Short mmCIF file of C-alpha atoms in Angstrom, two decimals:
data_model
loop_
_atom_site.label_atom_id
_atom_site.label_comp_id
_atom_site.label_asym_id
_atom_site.label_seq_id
_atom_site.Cartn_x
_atom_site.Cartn_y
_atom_site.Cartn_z
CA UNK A 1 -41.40 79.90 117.12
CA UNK A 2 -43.53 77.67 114.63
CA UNK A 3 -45.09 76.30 117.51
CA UNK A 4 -46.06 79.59 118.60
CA UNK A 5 -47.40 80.64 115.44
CA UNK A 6 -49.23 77.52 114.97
CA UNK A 7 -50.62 78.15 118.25
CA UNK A 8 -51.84 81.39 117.61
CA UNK A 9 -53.26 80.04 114.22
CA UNK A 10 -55.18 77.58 115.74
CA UNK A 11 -56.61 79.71 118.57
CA UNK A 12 -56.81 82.68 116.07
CA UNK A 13 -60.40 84.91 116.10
CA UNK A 14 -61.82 87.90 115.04
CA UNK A 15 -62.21 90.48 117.30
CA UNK A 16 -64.82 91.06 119.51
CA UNK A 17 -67.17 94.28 120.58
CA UNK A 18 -64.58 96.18 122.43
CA UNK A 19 -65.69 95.69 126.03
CA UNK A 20 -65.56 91.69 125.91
CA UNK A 21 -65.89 90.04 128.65
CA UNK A 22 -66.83 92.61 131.74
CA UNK A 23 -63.75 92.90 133.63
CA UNK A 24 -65.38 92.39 137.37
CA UNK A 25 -65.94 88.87 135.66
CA UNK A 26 -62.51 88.45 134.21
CA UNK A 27 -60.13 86.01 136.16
CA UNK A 28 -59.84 82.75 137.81
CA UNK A 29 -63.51 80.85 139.15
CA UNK A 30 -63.84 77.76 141.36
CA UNK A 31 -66.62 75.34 141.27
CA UNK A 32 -66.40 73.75 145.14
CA UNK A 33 -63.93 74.10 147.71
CA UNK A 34 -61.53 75.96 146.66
CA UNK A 35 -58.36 73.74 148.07
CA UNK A 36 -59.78 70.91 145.92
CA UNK A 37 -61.72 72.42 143.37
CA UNK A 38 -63.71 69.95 140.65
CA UNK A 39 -62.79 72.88 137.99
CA UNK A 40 -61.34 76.02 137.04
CA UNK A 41 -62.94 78.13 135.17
CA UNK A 42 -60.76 81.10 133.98
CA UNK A 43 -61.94 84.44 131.89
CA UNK A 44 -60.26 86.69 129.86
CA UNK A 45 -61.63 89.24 127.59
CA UNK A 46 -62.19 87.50 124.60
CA UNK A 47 -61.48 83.96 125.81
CA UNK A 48 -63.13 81.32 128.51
CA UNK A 49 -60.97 78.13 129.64
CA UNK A 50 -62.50 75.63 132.20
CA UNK A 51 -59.86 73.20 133.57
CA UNK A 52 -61.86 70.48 135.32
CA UNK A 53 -59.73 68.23 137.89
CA UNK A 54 -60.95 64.67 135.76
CA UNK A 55 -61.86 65.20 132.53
CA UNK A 56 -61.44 66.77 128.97
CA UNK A 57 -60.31 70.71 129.12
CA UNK A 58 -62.50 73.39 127.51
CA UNK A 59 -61.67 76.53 125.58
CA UNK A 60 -63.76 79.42 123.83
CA UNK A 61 -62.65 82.11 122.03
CA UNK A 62 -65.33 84.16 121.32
CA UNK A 63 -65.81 85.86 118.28
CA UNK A 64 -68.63 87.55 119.00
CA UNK A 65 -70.08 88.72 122.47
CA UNK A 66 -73.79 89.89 123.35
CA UNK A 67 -76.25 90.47 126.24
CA UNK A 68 -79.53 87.98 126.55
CA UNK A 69 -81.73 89.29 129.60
CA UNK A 70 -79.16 89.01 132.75
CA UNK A 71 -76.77 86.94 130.77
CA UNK A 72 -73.45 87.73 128.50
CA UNK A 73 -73.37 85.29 125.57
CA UNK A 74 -70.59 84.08 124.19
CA UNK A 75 -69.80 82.80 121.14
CA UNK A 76 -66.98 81.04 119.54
CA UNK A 77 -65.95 80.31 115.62
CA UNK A 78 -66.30 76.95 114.21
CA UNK A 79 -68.89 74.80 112.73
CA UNK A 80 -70.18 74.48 115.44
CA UNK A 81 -69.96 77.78 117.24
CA UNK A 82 -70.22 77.07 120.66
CA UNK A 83 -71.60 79.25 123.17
CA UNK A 84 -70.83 79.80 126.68
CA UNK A 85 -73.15 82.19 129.10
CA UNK A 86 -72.08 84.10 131.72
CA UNK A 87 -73.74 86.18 134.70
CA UNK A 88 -72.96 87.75 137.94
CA UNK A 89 -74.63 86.32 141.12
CA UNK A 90 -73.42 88.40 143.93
CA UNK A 91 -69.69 87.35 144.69
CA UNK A 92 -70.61 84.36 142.45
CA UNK A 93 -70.15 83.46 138.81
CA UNK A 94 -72.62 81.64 137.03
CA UNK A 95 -72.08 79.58 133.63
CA UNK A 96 -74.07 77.49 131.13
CA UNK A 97 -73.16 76.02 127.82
CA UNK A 98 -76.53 75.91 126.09
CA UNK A 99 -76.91 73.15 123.39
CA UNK A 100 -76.32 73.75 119.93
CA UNK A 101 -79.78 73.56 118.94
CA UNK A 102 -81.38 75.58 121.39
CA UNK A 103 -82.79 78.62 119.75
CA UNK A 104 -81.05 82.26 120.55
CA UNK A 105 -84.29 83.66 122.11
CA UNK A 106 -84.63 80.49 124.15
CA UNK A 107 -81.14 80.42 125.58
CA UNK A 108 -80.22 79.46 128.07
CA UNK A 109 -83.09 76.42 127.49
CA UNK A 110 -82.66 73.47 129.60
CA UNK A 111 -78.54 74.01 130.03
CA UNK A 112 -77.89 73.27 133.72
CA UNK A 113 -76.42 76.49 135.87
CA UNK A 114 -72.68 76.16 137.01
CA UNK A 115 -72.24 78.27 140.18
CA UNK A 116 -68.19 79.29 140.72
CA UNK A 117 -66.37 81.39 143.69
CA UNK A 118 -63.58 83.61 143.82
CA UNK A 119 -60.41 82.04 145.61
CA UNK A 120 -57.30 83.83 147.03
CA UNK A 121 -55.06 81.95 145.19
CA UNK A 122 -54.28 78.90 143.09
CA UNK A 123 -53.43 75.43 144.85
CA UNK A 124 -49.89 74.83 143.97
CA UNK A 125 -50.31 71.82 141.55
CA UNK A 126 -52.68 73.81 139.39
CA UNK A 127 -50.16 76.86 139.56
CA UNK A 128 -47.56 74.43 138.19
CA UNK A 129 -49.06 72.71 135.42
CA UNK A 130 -51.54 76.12 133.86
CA UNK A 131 -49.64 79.31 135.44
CA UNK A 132 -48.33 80.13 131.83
CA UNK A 133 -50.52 79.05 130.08
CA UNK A 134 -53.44 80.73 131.36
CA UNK A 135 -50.93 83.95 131.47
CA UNK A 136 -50.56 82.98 127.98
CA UNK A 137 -54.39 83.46 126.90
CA UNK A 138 -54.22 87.22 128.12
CA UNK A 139 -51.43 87.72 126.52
CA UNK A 140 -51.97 86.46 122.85
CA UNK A 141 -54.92 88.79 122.74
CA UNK A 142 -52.80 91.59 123.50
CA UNK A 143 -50.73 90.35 120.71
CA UNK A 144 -53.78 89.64 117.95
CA UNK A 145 -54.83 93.54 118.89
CA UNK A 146 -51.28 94.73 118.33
CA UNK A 147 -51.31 92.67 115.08
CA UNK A 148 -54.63 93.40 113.34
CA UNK A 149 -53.49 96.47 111.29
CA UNK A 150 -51.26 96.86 108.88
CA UNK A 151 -48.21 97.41 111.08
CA UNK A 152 -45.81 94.51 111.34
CA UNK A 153 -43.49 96.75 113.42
CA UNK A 154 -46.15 97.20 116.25
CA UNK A 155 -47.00 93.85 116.21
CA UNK A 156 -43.44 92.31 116.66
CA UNK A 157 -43.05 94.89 119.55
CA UNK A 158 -46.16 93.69 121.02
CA UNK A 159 -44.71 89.88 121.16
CA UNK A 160 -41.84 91.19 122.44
CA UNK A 161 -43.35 93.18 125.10
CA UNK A 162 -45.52 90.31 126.21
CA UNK A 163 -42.78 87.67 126.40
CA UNK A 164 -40.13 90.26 128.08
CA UNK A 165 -40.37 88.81 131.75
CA UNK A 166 -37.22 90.70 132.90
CA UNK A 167 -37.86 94.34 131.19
CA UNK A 168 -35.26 94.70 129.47
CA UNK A 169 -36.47 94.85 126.27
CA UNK A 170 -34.79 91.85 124.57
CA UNK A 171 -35.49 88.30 124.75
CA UNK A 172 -33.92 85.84 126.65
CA UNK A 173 -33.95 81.88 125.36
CA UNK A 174 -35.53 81.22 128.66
CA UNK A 175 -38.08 83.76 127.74
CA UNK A 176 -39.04 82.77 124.52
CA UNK A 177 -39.02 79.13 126.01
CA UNK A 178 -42.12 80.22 128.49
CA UNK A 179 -43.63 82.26 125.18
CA UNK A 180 -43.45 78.26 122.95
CA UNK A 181 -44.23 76.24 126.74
CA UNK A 182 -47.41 78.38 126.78
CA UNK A 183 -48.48 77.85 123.17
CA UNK A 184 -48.41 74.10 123.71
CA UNK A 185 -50.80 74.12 126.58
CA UNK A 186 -53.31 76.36 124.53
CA UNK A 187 -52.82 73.43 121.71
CA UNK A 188 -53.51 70.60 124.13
CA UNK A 189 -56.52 72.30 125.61
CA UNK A 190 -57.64 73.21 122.39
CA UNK A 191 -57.84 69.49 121.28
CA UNK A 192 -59.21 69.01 124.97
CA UNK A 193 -56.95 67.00 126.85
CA UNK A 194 -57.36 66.10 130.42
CA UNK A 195 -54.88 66.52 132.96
CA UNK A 196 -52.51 63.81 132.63
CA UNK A 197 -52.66 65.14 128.58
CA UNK A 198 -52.15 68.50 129.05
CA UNK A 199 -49.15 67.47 131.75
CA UNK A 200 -47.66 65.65 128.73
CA UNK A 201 -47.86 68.36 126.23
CA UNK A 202 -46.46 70.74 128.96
CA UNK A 203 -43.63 67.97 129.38
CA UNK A 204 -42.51 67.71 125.83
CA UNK A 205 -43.50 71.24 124.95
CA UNK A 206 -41.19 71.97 127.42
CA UNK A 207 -37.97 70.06 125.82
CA UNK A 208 -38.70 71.11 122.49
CA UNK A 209 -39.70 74.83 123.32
CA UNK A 210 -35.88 74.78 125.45
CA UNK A 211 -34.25 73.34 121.84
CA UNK A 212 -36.31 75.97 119.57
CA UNK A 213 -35.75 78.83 121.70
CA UNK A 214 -31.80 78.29 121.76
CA UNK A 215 -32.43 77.46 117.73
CA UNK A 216 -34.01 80.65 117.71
CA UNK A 217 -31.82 83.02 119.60
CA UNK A 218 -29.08 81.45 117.89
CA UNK A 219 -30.30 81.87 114.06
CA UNK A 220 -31.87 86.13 114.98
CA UNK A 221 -28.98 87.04 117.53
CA UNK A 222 -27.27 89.22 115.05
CA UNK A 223 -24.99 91.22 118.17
CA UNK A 224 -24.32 88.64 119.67
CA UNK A 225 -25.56 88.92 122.92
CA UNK A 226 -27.40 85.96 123.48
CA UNK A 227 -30.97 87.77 123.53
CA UNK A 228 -33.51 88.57 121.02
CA UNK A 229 -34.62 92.14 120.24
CA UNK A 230 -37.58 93.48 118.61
CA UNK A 231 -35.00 94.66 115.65
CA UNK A 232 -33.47 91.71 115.08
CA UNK A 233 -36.95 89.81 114.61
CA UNK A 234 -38.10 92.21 112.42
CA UNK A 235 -34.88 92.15 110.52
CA UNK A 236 -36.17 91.59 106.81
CA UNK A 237 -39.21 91.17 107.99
CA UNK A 238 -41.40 94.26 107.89
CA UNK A 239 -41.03 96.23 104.92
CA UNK A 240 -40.06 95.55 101.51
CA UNK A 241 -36.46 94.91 101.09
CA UNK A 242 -34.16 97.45 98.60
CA UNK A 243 -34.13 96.42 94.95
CA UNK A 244 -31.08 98.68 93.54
CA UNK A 245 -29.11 95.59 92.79
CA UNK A 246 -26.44 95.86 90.61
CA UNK A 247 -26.73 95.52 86.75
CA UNK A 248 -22.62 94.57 86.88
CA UNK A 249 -21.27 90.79 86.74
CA UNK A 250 -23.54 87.69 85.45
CA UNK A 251 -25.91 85.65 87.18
CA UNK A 252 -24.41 82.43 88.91
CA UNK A 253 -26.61 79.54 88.94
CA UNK A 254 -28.56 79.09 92.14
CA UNK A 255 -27.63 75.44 92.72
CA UNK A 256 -24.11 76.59 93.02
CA UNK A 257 -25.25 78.39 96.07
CA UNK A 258 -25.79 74.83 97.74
CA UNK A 259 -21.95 73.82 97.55
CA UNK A 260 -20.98 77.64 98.42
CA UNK A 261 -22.60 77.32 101.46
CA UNK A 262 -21.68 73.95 102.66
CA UNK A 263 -18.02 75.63 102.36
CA UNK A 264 -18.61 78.35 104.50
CA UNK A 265 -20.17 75.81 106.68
CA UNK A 266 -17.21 73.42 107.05
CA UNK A 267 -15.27 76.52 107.58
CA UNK A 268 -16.83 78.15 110.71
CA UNK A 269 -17.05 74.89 112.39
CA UNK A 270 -13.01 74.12 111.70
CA UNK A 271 -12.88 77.82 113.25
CA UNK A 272 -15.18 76.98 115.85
CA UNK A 273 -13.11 73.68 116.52
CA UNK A 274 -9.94 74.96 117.20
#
């Protein structure tokens, strides 16, 4: 789960106008054939990700989203704040990145024209290494809407609605596995890795998400069940917790606590070893 919310720090941004990206432009483009394509470029509404076969990944979130002449303009947060334009062309997609000093009323300047296609489908190596995390873009700004109030209820039952694969309402340690597998692609193609890089962030992410899940479930599973519901992570967690107290008895020293605990410790795992 630190992962997670590390990876939604990092990939964090303030929302958009509400119509973001235009939705007939919204999903999965192919520059070339598309059984071999030379990149992906995928579109969400506040988010563009192109996944080039060689070479370092790309990702925008855009914080801010306009119209210049035929083209949408995207721009993302950062020092830099890079922009990415975007146009219909028929069945066709068309893309430029304009350079960073080219002048807003000059865009898109001398940036070169990227023409992509629909396809019917991924090819089955691409499906394997980005599947979830591309599923995973969607789905964190579903999340970051849930969570821009002042509602920490609606926002944990957002997360939990996005990562709920089966429907049932709770989370499964496989589940929240795909949820912290996801969050280390967007990392890797955040720092823009190429392939073989994002394949071994997807590799380890994967052990480690499989360990913090289970850590996870195991630490929140207050039933007992072996799944994660939206009240048991918000346990604690979204209101103020009661302050009646008692004014009976004297305070013990916190650093007792330390060998209280390490008591209780040794004593569930003697239980749990017989």
């Amino acid at each position: 789960m630190r992962r997670l919310l590390l990876a939604m720090a990092l990939l964090a941004a303030a929302p958009v106008a509400a119509q973001g990206v235009p939705e007939a432009l919204r999903g999965s483009w192919a520059e070339g054939e598309c059984a071999a394509p030379a990149a992906i470029l995928h579109l969400t509404a506040r988010s563009a990700v192109r996944l080039p076969a060689e070479g370092e990944a790309r990702l925008f979130r855009f914080r801010s989203l306009r119209m210049h002449d035929e083209w949408h303009v995207g721009t993302g947060g950062g020092a830099e704040a890079p922009r990415l334009m975007l146009r219909a062309a028929g069945d066709a997609l068309d893309s430029a990145e304009p350079d960073a000093k080219t002048r807003d009323d000059r865009l898109p300047g001398g940036a070169p024209v990227t023409r992509w296609r629909r396809c019917a489908a991924p090819t089955p190596g691409f499906a394997l290494l980005h599947g979830e995390g591309l599923a995973f873009l969607a789905a964190l700004e579903r999340i970051e809407a849930a969570c821009q109030g002042d509602a920490p209820q609606a926002c944990i039952a957002a997360l939990v609605a996005e990562a709920d694969v089966s429907g049932d309402g709770a989370l499964s340690v496989a589940e929240i596995a795909r949820l912290l597998r996801a969050a280390a692609w967007a990392m890797a193609v955040h720092d823009g890795a190429d392939q073989g890089g994002i394949a071994a962030a997807a590799g380890l992410g994967g052990v480690a998400a499989l360990a913090a899940a289970r850590l996870l479930v195991e630490s929140l599973d207050f039933d007992g069940d072996g799944r994660l519901s939206a009240a048991e992570l918000a346990q604690d967690r979204t209101r103020f917790p009661g302050a009646a107290g008692s004014p009976e008895g004297r305070p013990v020293a916190i650093e007792a606590l330390a060998s209280g605990a390490g008591l209780l410790r040794g004593f569930l795992e003697r239980l749990a070893g017989e």
